Short mmCIF file of C-alpha atoms in Angstrom, two decimals:
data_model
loop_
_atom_site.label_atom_id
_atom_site.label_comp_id
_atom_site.label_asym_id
_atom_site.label_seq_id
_atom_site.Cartn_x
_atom_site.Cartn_y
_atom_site.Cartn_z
CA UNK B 28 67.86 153.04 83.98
CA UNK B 29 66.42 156.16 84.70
CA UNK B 30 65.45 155.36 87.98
CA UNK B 31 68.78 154.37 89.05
CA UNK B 32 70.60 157.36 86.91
CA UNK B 33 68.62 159.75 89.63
CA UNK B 34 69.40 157.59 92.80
CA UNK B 35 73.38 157.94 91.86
CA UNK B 36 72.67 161.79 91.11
CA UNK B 37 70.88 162.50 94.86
CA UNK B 38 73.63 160.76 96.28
CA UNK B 39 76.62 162.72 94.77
CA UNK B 40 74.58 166.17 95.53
CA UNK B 41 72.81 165.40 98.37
CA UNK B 42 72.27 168.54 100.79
CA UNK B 43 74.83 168.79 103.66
CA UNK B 44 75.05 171.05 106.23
CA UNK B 45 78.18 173.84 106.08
CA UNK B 46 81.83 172.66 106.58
CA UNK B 47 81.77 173.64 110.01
CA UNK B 48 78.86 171.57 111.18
CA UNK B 49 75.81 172.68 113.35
CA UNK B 50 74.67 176.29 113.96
CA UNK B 51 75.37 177.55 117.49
CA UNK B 52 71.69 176.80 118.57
CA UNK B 53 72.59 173.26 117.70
CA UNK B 54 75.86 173.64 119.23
CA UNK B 55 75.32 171.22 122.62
CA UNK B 56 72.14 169.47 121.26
CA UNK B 57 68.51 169.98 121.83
CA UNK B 58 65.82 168.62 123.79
CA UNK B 59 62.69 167.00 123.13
CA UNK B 60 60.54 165.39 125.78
CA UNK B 61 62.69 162.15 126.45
CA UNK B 62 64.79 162.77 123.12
CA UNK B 63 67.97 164.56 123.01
CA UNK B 64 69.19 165.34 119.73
CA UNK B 65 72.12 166.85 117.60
CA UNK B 66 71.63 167.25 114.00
CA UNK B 67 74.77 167.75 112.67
CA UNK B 68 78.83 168.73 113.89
CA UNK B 69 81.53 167.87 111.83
CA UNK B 70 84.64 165.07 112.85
CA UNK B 71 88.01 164.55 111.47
CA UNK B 72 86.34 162.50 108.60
CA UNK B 73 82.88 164.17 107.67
CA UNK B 74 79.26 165.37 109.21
CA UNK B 75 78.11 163.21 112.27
CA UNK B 76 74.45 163.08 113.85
CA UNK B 77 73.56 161.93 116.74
CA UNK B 78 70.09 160.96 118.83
CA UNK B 79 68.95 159.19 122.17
CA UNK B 80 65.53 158.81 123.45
CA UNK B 81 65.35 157.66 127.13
CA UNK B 82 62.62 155.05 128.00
CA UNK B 83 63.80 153.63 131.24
CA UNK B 84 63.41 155.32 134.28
CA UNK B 85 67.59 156.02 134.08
CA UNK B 86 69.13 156.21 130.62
CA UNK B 87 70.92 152.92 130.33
CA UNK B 88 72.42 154.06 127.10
CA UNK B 89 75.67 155.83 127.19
CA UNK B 90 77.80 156.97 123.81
CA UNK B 91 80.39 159.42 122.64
CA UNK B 92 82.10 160.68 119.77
CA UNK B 93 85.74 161.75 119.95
CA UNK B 94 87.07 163.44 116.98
CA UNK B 95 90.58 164.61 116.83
CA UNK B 96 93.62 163.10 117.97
CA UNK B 97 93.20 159.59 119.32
CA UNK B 98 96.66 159.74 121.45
CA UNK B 99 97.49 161.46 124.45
CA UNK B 100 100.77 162.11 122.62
CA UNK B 101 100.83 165.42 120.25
CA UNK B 102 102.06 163.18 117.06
CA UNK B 103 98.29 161.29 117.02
CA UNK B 104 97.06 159.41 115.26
CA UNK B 105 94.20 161.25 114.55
CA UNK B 106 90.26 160.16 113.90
CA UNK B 107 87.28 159.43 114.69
CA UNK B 108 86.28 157.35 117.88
CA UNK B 109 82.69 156.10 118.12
CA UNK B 110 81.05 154.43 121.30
CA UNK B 111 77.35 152.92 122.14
CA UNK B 112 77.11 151.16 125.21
CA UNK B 113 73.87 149.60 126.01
CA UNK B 114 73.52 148.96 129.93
CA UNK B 115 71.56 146.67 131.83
CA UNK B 116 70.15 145.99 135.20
CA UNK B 117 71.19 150.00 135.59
CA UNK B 118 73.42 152.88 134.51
CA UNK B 119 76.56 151.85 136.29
CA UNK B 120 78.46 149.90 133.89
CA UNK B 121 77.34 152.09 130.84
CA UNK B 122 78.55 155.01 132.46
CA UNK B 123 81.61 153.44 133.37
CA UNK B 124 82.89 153.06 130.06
CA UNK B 125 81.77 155.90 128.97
CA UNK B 126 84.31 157.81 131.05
CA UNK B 127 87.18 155.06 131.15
CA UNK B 128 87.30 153.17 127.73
CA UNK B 129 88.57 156.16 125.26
CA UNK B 130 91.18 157.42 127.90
CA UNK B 131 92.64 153.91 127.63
CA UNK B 132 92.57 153.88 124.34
CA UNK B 133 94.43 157.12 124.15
CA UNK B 134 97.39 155.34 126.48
CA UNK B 135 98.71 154.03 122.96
CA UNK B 136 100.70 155.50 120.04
CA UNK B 137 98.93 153.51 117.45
CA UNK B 138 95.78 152.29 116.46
CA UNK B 139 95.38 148.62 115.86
CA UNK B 140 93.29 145.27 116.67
CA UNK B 141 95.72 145.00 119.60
CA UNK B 142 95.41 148.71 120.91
CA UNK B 143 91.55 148.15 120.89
CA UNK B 144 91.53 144.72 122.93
CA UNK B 145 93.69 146.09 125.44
CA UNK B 146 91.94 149.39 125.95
CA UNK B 147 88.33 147.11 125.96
CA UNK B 148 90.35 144.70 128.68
CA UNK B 149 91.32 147.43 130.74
CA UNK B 150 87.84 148.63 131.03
CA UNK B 151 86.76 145.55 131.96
CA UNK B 152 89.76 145.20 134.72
CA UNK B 153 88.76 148.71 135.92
CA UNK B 154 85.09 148.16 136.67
CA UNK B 155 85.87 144.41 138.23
CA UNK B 156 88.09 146.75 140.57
CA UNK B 157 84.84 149.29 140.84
CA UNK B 158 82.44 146.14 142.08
CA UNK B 159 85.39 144.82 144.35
CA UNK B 160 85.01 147.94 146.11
CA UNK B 161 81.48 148.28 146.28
CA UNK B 162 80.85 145.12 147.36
CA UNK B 163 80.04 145.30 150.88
CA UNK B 164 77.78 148.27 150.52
CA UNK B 165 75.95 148.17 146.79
CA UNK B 166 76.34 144.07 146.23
CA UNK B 167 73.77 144.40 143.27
CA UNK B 168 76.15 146.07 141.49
CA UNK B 169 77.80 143.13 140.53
CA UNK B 170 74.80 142.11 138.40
CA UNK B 171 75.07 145.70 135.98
CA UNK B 172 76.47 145.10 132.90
CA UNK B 173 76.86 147.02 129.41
CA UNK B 174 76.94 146.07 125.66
CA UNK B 175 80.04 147.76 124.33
CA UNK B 176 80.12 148.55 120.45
CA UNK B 177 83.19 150.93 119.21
CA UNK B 178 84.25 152.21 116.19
CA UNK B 179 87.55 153.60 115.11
CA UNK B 180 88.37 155.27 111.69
CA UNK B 181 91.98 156.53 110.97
CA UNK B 182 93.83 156.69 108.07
CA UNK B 183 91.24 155.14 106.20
CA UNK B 184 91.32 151.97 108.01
CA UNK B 185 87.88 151.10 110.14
CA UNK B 186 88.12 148.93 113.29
CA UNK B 187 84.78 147.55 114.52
CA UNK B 188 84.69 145.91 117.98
CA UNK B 189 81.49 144.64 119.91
CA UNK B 190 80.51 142.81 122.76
CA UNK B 191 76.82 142.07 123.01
CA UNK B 192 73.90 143.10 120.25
CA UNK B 193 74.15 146.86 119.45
CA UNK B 194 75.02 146.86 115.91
CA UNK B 195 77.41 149.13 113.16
CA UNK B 196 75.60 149.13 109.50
CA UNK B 197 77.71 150.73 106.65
CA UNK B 198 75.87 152.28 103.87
CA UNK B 199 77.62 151.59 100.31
CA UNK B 200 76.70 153.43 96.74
CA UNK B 201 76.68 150.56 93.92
CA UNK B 202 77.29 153.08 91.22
CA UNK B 203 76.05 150.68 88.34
CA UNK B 204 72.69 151.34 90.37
CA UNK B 205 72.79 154.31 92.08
CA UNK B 206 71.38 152.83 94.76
CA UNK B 207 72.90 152.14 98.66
CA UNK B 208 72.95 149.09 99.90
CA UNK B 209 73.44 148.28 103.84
CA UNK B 210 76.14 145.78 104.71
CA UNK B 211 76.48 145.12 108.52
CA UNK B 212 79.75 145.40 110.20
CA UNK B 213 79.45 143.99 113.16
CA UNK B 214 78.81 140.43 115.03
CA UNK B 215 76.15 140.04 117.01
CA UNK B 216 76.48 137.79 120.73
CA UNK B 217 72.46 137.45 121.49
CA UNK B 218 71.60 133.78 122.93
CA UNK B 219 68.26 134.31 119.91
CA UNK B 220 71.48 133.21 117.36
CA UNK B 221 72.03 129.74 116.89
CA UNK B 222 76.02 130.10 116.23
CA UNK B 223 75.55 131.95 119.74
CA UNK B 224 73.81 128.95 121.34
CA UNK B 225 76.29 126.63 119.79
CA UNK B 226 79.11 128.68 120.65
CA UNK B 227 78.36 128.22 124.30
CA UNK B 228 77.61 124.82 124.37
CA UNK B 229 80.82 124.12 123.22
CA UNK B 230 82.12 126.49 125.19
CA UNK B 231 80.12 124.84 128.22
CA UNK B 232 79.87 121.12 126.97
CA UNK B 233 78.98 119.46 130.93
CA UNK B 234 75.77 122.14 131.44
CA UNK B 235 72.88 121.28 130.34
CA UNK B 236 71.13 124.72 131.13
CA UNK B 237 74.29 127.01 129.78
CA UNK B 238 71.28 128.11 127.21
CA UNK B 239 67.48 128.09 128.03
CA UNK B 240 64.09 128.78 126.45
CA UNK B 241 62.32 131.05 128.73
CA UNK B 242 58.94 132.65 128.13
CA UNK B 243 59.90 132.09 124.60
CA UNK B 244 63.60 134.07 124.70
CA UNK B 245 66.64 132.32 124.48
CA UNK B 246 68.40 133.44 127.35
CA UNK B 247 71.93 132.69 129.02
CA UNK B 248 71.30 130.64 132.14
CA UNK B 249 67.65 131.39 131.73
CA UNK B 250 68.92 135.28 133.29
CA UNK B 251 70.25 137.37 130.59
CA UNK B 252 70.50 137.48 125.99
CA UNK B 253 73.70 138.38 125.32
CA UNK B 254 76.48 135.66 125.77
CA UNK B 255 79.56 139.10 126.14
CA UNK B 256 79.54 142.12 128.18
CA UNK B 257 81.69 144.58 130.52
CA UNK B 258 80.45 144.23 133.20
CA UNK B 259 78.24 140.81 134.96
CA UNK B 260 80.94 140.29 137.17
CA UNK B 261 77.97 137.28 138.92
CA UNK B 262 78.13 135.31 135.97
CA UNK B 263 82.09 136.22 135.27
CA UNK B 264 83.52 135.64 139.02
CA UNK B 265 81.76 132.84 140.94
CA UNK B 266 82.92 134.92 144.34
CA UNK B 267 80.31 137.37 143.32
CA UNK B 268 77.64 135.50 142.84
CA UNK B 269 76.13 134.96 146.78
CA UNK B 270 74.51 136.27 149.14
CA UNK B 271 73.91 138.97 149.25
CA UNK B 272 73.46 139.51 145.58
CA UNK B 273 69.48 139.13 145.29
CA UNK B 274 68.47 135.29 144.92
CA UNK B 275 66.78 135.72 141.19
CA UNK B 276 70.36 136.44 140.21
CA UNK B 277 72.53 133.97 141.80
CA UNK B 278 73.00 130.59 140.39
CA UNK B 279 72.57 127.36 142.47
CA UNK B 280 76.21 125.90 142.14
CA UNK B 281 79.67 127.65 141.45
CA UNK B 282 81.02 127.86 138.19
CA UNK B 283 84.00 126.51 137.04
CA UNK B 284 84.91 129.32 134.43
CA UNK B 285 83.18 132.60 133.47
CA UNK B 286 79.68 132.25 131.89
CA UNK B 287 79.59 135.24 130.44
CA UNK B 288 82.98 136.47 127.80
CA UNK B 289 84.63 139.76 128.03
CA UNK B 290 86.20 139.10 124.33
CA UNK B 291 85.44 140.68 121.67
CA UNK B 292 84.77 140.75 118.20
CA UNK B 293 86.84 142.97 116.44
CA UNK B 294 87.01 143.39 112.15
CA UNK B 295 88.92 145.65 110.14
CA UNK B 296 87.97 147.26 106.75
CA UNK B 297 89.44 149.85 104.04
CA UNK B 298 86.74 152.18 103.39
CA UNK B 299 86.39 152.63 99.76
CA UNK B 300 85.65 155.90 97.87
CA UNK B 301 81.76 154.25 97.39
CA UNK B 302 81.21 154.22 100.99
CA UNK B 303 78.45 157.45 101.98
CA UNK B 304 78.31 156.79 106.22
CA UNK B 305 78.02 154.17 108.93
CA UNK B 306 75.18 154.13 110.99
CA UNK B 307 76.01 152.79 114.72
CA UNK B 308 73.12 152.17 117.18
CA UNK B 309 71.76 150.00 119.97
CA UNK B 310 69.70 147.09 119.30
CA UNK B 311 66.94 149.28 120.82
CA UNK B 312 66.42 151.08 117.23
CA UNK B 313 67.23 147.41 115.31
CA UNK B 314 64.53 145.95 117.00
CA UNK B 315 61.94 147.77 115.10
CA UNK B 316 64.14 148.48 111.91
CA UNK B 317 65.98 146.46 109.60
CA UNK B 318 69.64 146.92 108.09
CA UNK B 319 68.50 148.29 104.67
CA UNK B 320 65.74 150.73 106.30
CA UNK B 321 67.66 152.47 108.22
CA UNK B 322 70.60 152.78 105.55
CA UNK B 323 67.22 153.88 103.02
CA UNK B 324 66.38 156.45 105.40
CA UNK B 325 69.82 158.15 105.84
CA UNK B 326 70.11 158.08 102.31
CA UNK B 327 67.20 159.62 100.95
CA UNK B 328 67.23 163.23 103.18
CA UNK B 329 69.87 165.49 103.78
CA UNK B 330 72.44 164.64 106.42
CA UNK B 331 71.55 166.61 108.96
CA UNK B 332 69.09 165.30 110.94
CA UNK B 333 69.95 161.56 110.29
CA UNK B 334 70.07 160.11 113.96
CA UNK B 335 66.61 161.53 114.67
CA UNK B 336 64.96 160.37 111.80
CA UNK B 337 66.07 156.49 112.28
CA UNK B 338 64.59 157.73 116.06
CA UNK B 339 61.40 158.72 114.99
CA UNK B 340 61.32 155.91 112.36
CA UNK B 341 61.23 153.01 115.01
CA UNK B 342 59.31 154.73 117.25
CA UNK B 343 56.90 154.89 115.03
CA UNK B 344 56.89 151.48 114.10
CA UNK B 345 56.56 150.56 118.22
CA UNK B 346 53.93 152.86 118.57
CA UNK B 347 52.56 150.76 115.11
CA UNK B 348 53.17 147.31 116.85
CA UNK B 349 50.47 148.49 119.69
CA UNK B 350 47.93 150.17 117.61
CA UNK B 351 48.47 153.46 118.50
CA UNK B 352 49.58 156.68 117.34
CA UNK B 353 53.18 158.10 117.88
CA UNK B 354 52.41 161.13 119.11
CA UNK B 355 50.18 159.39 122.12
CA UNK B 356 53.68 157.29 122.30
CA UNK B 357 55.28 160.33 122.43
CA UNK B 358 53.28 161.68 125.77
CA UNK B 359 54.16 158.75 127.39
CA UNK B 360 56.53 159.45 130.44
CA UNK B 361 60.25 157.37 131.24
CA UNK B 362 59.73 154.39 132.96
CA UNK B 363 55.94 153.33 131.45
CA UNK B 364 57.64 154.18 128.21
CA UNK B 365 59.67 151.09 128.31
CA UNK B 366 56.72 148.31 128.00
CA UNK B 367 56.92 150.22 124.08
CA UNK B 368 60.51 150.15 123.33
CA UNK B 369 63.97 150.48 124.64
CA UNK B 370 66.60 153.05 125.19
CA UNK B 371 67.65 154.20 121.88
CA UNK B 372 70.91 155.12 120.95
CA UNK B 373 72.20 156.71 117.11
CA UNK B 374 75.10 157.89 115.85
CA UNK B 375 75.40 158.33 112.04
CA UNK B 376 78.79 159.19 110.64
CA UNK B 377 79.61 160.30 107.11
CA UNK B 378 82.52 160.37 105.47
CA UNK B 379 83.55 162.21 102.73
CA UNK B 380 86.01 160.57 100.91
CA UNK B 381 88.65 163.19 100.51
CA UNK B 382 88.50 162.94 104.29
CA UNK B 383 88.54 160.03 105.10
CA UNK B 384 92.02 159.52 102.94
CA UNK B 385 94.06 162.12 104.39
CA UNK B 386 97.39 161.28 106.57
CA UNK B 387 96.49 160.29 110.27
CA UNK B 388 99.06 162.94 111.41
CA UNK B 389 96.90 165.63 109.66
CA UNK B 390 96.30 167.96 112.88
CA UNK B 391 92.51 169.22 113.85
CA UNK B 392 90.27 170.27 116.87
CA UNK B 393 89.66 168.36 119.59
CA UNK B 394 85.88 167.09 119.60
CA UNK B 395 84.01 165.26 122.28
CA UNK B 396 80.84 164.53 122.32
CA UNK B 397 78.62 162.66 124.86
CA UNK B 398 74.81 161.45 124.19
CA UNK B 399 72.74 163.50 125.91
CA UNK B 400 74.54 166.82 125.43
CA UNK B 401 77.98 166.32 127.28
CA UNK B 402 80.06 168.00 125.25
CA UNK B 403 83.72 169.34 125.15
CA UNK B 404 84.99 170.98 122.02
CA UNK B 405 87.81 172.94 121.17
CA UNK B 406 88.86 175.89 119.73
CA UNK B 407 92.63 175.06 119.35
CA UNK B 408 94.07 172.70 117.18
CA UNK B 409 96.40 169.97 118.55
CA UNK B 410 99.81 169.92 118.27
CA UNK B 411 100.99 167.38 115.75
CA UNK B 412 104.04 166.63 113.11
CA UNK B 413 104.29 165.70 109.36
#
């Protein structure tokens, strides 16, 4: 009783950094070795922190945060805008969205399932348009693709939508406990899921080899996990996958519709008062911690900070899985570094309930933030009405 009287108690007064976010050293991030960090800034509903920690040779990983108005009209509505796209086979694709998604987003006058789809569709349109034109020159560019995981909060309302295996975790305070308890917000599309596997065979019923075991991974046409992407136009567009697209990518006979999906899942939920933050990330840091750590290890230190800690906290468990110690992980240079773990992307936002309630029309700054240290913030607010 006691126990779970001073669990409610740290979460209620838990330390936060000041209203206006980060200090001005923290301002555009930091950097550390292959980690770029920023401990805290504030967005239109709460503190955010965010980390990435390179291990490929190029940064797959792209994200942002856009905090503000979500409209390219002056009467919003206004939010928060979250985005982790995990690349493969290169950068390209990642980047890609990273500069197109949000601006099609901001095309609407609403947020809703339907603004979402379109603005992930048109994404998807635009870099089909991107490979059409490299072609000729840059053919393996047609094998690049990108998880895509986005979340939108406004007017209380969260919209989750994913494509591939990054992953949105919500942390919740039970307050007959005091304790927070993860609940995961988004669905997964890895071939290692049955309903995944299943899902394609009905999806594919005359192949055989739409899902194969290789080297003990489940993988789509024995080439690739996930079953939805942007991006993949070879297994998407049968055109695209030929010569001169390198032979370990191109499938022996045409397809007769995509293999891959560019749909994708999208959920809505009312926040409630109880909930303390959302922690979004790609499968890079869920591969070496679960659901409830990472919700355990938000919750027990002060905000700022959050993203690098869950950072630290699975690179510590790779360097663990190999025997070694983390800071001899730590001196180990991009490229090498990913036989030991992935690109890891984190964004942890919190939202403070008296936030998170307000009217949509409520004017603020401008924020935009990319991983890595991109950033474009303003000083002005937007206009806006009501």
């Amino acid at each position: 009783m006691l126990l779970g009287l001073m669990k409610f108690l740290r979460a209620c007064f838990r330390p936060r950094a000041d209203q206006y976010g980060s200090t001005a050293s923290d301002a555009g991030g930091r950097q550390d070795g292959l980690l770029w960090y920023k401990d805290t800034g504030q967005q239109f509903n709460g503190e955010f922190s965010m980390a990435v920690v390179q291990a490929n040779n190029l940064l797959e990983d792209q994200s942002q945060l856009e905090s503000g108005c979500l409209s390219l009209h002056d009467s919003g509505p206004y939010g928060t805008f979250v985005g982790i796209y995990d690349g493969h086979g290169g950068p390209e694709t990642s980047r890609f969205i990273n500069e197109h998604l949000f601006r099609h987003l901001k095309k609407h006058q609403s947020m809703s399932v339907e603004v979402i789809r379109k603005a992930l569709q048109a994404t998807e349109d635009g870099f089909f348009s991107f490979v059409s034109r490299q072609w000729s020159s840059n053919p393996q560019i047609a094998a690049v693709g990108s998880c895509c995981l986005v979340g939108v909060i406004c007017n209380g309302t969260l919209y989750i939508a994913n494509l591939g295996d990054s992953r949105a975790v919500l942390g919740r305070l039970v307050k007959s406990t005091g304790e927070v308890i993860s609940i995961q917000l988004s669905s997964e599309h890895n071939a290692s899921i049955e309903s995944v596997r299943q899902e394609l065979k009905s999806l594919h019923p005359d192949d055989s080899q739409i899902v194969v075991l290789k080297h003990n991974v489940w993988r789509v046409k024995g080439l690739i996990q996930i079953s939805r992407s942007i991006g993949d136009v070879y297994l998407k567009k049968t055109e695209f996958n030929r010569e001169p697209l390198y032979a370990k990518f191109r499938l022996r006979e045409p397809f007769k519709r995509p293999i891959l999906s560019s749909e994708p899942s999208i959920s809505v939920h009312q926040l409630l008062p109880h909930d303390q933050f959302i922690i979004f990330a790609s499968d890079g840091l869920w591969e070496h911690l679960t659901n409830q750590d990472a919700v355990n290890i938000v919750q027990n230190h002060p905000c700022s900070g959050s993203a690098r800690r869950l950072v630290k906290a699975a690179l510590q468990e790779a360097a663990k899985k190999r025997e070694m110690r983390y800071s001899d992980l730590k001196k180990i240079d991009r490229g090498v570094r990913r036989h030991f773990h992935d690109d890891i992307t984190v964004i942890v936002v919190f939202l403070d309930s008296n936030l998170v309630s307000r009217a949509s029309s409520i004017r603020t700054p401008n924020i935009s933030f990319k991983g890595g240290g991109v950033s474009r913030p303003s000083n002005t607010l937007s206009p806006g009405t009501n």
